[in-house]
C-alpha cells in the first residue's frame, strides 16, 4: 500500500510539474512579445524623431537659403546704389570741368581782347597823324616820292589793322548813335536832316564787335 501511495504521489508531482511548465512558457512568450512591441515602438519613435529632425533641418536649410538670397539681393541693391551714386558724381564732375573749361576759354578770350584793344588804342593816334599829314599835302606835291612812300606806309598800316578785325566806324550821313558816336557840336545843314551826323572830327574804330574809340562828330540840330 505504501508503495502504491508513493507512486501516486510521484505521479501527481510529475503531473503538477508538467502542468506548471506550460504556464511559465506562456508567460515567457508574452513578455518576449511585449519586449518586441516596445522595441518596435521605440524604433518607430526614433524613426519619427529622425524624420522630424530631417524636416526641421530641411526647413532651416530653406530659411537659410532664403536669407542668403535676401542678403544677396540686399548686397546687389547696395552695389547698384553705390554704382549709381558714383556715376552721378562722375557726371557732375565732368559737367563742372566742362563749365570750367568754357569759362576759362571765355576769360582768356576777354583778356586777349582787352590786351588787343589796349594796343590798338595806342596805334590809333599814329594813324591820325598819318591822315593829318597826308591831308595837308598840296595837290601839286602828291606825286613826290616821299609823299607816295608815306601814303604806302599808311595803306599798309590800315591793311594790317583790317586783318586784325579793326575797322572804322561809319559816321557821316548816318543817324547819330551814342553807342558809336560822341557828339561834340551841333551844326546846321541843308544836305542832312536833323539828328544825322554831318561832319566827322575824329574817326572812331571798332575791334571785332566792341568799340575801341568813339567817333567825334557834329550832328545836325
Short mmCIF file of C-alpha atoms in Angstrom, two decimals:
data_model
loop_
_atom_site.label_atom_id
_atom_site.label_comp_id
_atom_site.label_asym_id
_atom_site.label_seq_id
_atom_site.Cartn_x
_atom_site.Cartn_y
_atom_site.Cartn_z
CA UNK A 1 0.00 0.00 0.00
CA UNK A 2 2.69 2.47 0.88
CA UNK A 3 4.43 1.71 -2.39
CA UNK A 4 1.25 2.38 -4.27
CA UNK A 5 0.69 5.61 -2.40
CA UNK A 6 4.21 6.79 -3.10
CA UNK A 7 3.76 6.01 -6.72
CA UNK A 8 0.55 8.04 -6.82
CA UNK A 9 2.29 10.97 -5.13
CA UNK A 10 5.14 10.92 -7.63
CA UNK A 11 2.68 10.75 -10.45
CA UNK A 12 0.81 13.77 -9.11
CA UNK A 13 4.04 15.65 -8.61
CA UNK A 14 5.06 14.94 -12.14
CA UNK A 15 1.69 15.97 -13.36
CA UNK A 16 1.90 19.21 -11.39
CA UNK A 17 5.35 19.91 -12.72
CA UNK A 18 4.11 19.27 -16.24
CA UNK A 19 1.07 21.43 -15.61
CA UNK A 20 3.27 24.31 -14.24
CA UNK A 21 5.68 24.38 -17.16
CA UNK A 22 3.11 25.40 -19.86
CA UNK A 23 2.03 28.43 -17.77
CA UNK A 24 5.56 29.55 -17.34
CA UNK A 25 6.17 29.06 -21.06
CA UNK A 26 3.10 31.14 -21.93
CA UNK A 27 4.12 33.91 -19.57
CA UNK A 28 7.61 33.88 -21.03
CA UNK A 29 6.27 34.19 -24.59
CA UNK A 30 4.01 37.09 -23.56
CA UNK A 31 6.93 39.01 -22.03
CA UNK A 32 9.01 38.46 -25.12
CA UNK A 33 6.16 39.77 -27.30
CA UNK A 34 5.81 42.85 -25.12
CA UNK A 35 9.57 43.47 -25.32
CA UNK A 36 9.42 43.13 -29.09
CA UNK A 37 6.49 45.56 -29.27
CA UNK A 38 8.31 48.01 -27.02
CA UNK A 39 11.41 47.71 -29.20
CA UNK A 40 9.34 48.27 -32.34
CA UNK A 41 7.58 51.24 -30.76
CA UNK A 42 10.94 52.68 -29.72
CA UNK A 43 12.30 52.13 -33.22
CA UNK A 44 9.18 53.79 -34.70
CA UNK A 45 9.57 56.71 -32.31
CA UNK A 46 13.24 57.04 -33.19
CA UNK A 47 12.40 56.95 -36.91
CA UNK A 48 9.72 59.61 -36.39
CA UNK A 49 12.20 61.70 -34.40
CA UNK A 50 14.78 61.33 -37.17
CA UNK A 51 12.16 62.33 -39.76
CA UNK A 52 11.16 65.35 -37.66
CA UNK A 53 14.81 66.32 -37.29
CA UNK A 54 15.31 65.92 -41.04
CA UNK A 55 12.20 68.04 -41.73
CA UNK A 56 13.41 70.69 -39.28
CA UNK A 57 16.87 70.64 -40.90
CA UNK A 58 15.28 70.97 -44.35
CA UNK A 59 13.12 73.84 -43.07
CA UNK A 60 16.14 75.55 -41.52
CA UNK A 61 18.09 74.98 -44.72
CA UNK A 62 15.27 76.55 -46.77
CA UNK A 63 15.09 79.50 -44.39
CA UNK A 64 18.86 79.93 -44.51
CA UNK A 65 18.74 79.72 -48.29
CA UNK A 66 16.01 82.37 -48.37
CA UNK A 67 18.03 84.54 -46.01
CA UNK A 68 21.05 84.04 -48.25
CA UNK A 69 19.02 85.11 -51.29
CA UNK A 70 17.72 88.17 -49.45
CA UNK A 71 21.27 89.02 -48.37
CA UNK A 72 22.48 88.66 -51.94
CA UNK A 73 19.63 90.86 -53.17
CA UNK A 74 20.34 93.45 -50.47
CA UNK A 75 24.06 93.35 -51.31
CA UNK A 76 23.33 93.69 -55.02
CA UNK A 77 20.92 96.55 -54.38
CA UNK A 78 23.52 98.38 -52.30
CA UNK A 79 26.12 97.85 -55.01
CA UNK A 80 23.75 99.23 -57.65
CA UNK A 81 23.02 102.27 -55.47
CA UNK A 82 26.76 102.82 -54.97
CA UNK A 83 27.40 102.50 -58.72
CA UNK A 84 24.58 104.94 -59.48
CA UNK A 85 25.94 107.39 -56.89
CA UNK A 86 29.48 107.19 -58.31
CA UNK A 87 28.20 107.56 -61.88
CA UNK A 88 26.21 110.64 -60.90
CA UNK A 89 29.24 112.09 -59.14
CA UNK A 90 31.45 111.48 -62.20
CA UNK A 91 28.87 113.09 -64.49
CA UNK A 92 28.64 116.12 -62.21
CA UNK A 93 32.42 116.48 -62.10
CA UNK A 94 32.63 116.18 -65.87
CA UNK A 95 29.94 118.85 -66.27
CA UNK A 96 31.75 121.11 -63.79
CA UNK A 97 35.04 120.58 -65.62
CA UNK A 98 33.37 121.38 -68.96
CA UNK A 99 31.88 124.57 -67.49
CA UNK A 100 35.28 125.47 -66.02
CA UNK A 101 36.94 124.90 -69.40
CA UNK A 102 34.37 127.06 -71.20
CA UNK A 103 34.63 129.78 -68.56
CA UNK A 104 38.43 129.71 -68.76
CA UNK A 105 38.38 129.96 -72.54
CA UNK A 106 35.94 132.86 -72.34
CA UNK A 107 38.10 134.65 -69.80
CA UNK A 108 41.20 134.09 -71.94
CA UNK A 109 39.37 135.49 -74.98
CA UNK A 110 38.26 138.52 -72.96
CA UNK A 111 41.78 139.10 -71.66
CA UNK A 112 43.17 138.82 -75.18
CA UNK A 113 40.54 141.24 -76.43
CA UNK A 114 41.32 143.73 -73.67
CA UNK A 115 45.03 143.50 -74.47
CA UNK A 116 44.42 143.89 -78.20
CA UNK A 117 42.17 146.91 -77.62
CA UNK A 118 44.84 148.47 -75.44
CA UNK A 119 47.45 148.12 -78.21
CA UNK A 120 45.05 149.36 -80.87
CA UNK A 121 44.24 152.45 -78.82
CA UNK A 122 47.97 153.27 -78.78
CA UNK A 123 48.29 152.78 -82.55
CA UNK A 124 45.26 154.91 -83.48
CA UNK A 125 46.99 158.27 -82.74
CA UNK A 126 49.73 157.26 -85.22
CA UNK A 127 47.02 156.59 -87.81
CA UNK A 128 45.51 160.01 -87.06
CA UNK A 129 48.89 161.71 -87.63
CA UNK A 130 49.35 159.90 -90.94
CA UNK A 131 45.91 161.07 -92.07
CA UNK A 132 46.54 164.67 -90.98
CA UNK A 133 49.94 164.75 -92.70
CA UNK A 134 48.63 163.29 -95.97
CA UNK A 135 45.59 165.58 -95.98
CA UNK A 136 47.89 168.60 -95.62
CA UNK A 137 49.94 167.75 -98.74
CA UNK A 138 49.22 170.14 -101.66
CA UNK A 139 47.83 168.66 -104.84
CA UNK A 140 50.96 169.54 -106.83
CA UNK A 141 53.16 167.68 -104.29
CA UNK A 142 51.22 164.43 -104.17
CA UNK A 143 53.47 162.92 -106.85
CA UNK A 144 56.56 163.48 -104.73
CA UNK A 145 58.33 160.14 -103.91
CA UNK A 146 58.40 160.96 -100.21
CA UNK A 147 54.65 161.60 -100.13
CA UNK A 148 53.98 158.47 -102.13
CA UNK A 149 56.13 156.47 -99.69
CA UNK A 150 54.23 157.84 -96.68
CA UNK A 151 50.93 157.05 -98.40
CA UNK A 152 52.03 153.45 -98.99
CA UNK A 153 53.04 153.05 -95.34
CA UNK A 154 49.66 154.39 -94.25
CA UNK A 155 47.81 151.97 -96.53
CA UNK A 156 49.91 149.06 -95.28
CA UNK A 157 49.13 150.00 -91.67
CA UNK A 158 45.40 150.19 -92.39
CA UNK A 159 45.53 146.80 -94.17
CA UNK A 160 47.14 145.17 -91.14
CA UNK A 161 44.56 146.74 -88.83
CA UNK A 162 41.81 145.43 -91.06
CA UNK A 163 43.33 141.94 -90.94
CA UNK A 164 43.18 142.23 -87.14
CA UNK A 165 39.43 142.95 -87.47
CA UNK A 166 39.88 146.64 -86.72
CA UNK A 167 37.56 148.76 -88.83
CA UNK A 168 36.47 152.43 -88.81
CA UNK A 169 33.01 153.40 -87.60
CA UNK A 170 30.68 154.87 -90.20
CA UNK A 171 29.71 158.40 -89.23
CA UNK A 172 28.90 160.98 -91.89
CA UNK A 173 25.39 160.54 -93.29
CA UNK A 174 24.28 158.05 -90.60
CA UNK A 175 21.87 158.65 -87.74
CA UNK A 176 23.52 159.65 -84.51
CA UNK A 177 24.03 156.66 -82.22
CA UNK A 178 25.50 157.30 -78.75
CA UNK A 179 26.91 153.77 -78.67
CA UNK A 180 29.24 154.62 -81.57
CA UNK A 181 29.32 158.43 -81.81
CA UNK A 182 30.39 161.19 -79.48
CA UNK A 183 28.63 164.44 -80.42
CA UNK A 184 30.80 167.47 -79.68
CA UNK A 185 28.81 170.12 -81.55
CA UNK A 186 25.59 170.81 -83.46
CA UNK A 187 25.51 172.34 -86.93
CA UNK A 188 23.01 173.46 -89.49
CA UNK A 189 22.88 171.61 -92.79
CA UNK A 190 20.83 171.75 -95.95
CA UNK A 191 22.13 168.34 -97.01
CA UNK A 192 21.19 166.28 -93.96
CA UNK A 193 18.13 166.11 -91.72
CA UNK A 194 18.07 166.72 -88.00
CA UNK A 195 19.82 164.05 -85.95
CA UNK A 196 22.13 163.00 -88.77
CA UNK A 197 25.93 163.18 -88.48
CA UNK A 198 27.09 165.97 -90.79
CA UNK A 199 30.80 166.05 -90.02
CA UNK A 200 33.43 163.69 -88.56
CA UNK A 201 36.03 165.46 -86.45
CA UNK A 202 37.91 162.34 -85.35
CA UNK A 203 37.50 158.87 -86.80
CA UNK A 204 36.25 156.14 -84.48
CA UNK A 205 37.24 152.47 -84.62
CA UNK A 206 35.87 149.11 -83.58
CA UNK A 207 37.72 145.92 -82.72
CA UNK A 208 35.52 142.99 -83.70
CA UNK A 209 32.17 143.79 -82.03
CA UNK A 210 33.36 146.29 -79.40
CA UNK A 211 34.13 149.99 -79.71
CA UNK A 212 37.78 150.93 -79.29
CA UNK A 213 37.22 154.65 -79.78
CA UNK A 214 34.01 156.59 -80.39
CA UNK A 215 33.78 158.90 -83.37
CA UNK A 216 33.85 162.62 -82.56
CA UNK A 217 31.10 164.08 -84.72
CA UNK A 218 28.99 167.14 -85.41
CA UNK A 219 25.25 166.45 -85.56
CA UNK A 220 22.61 168.40 -87.45
CA UNK A 221 20.43 170.24 -84.96
#
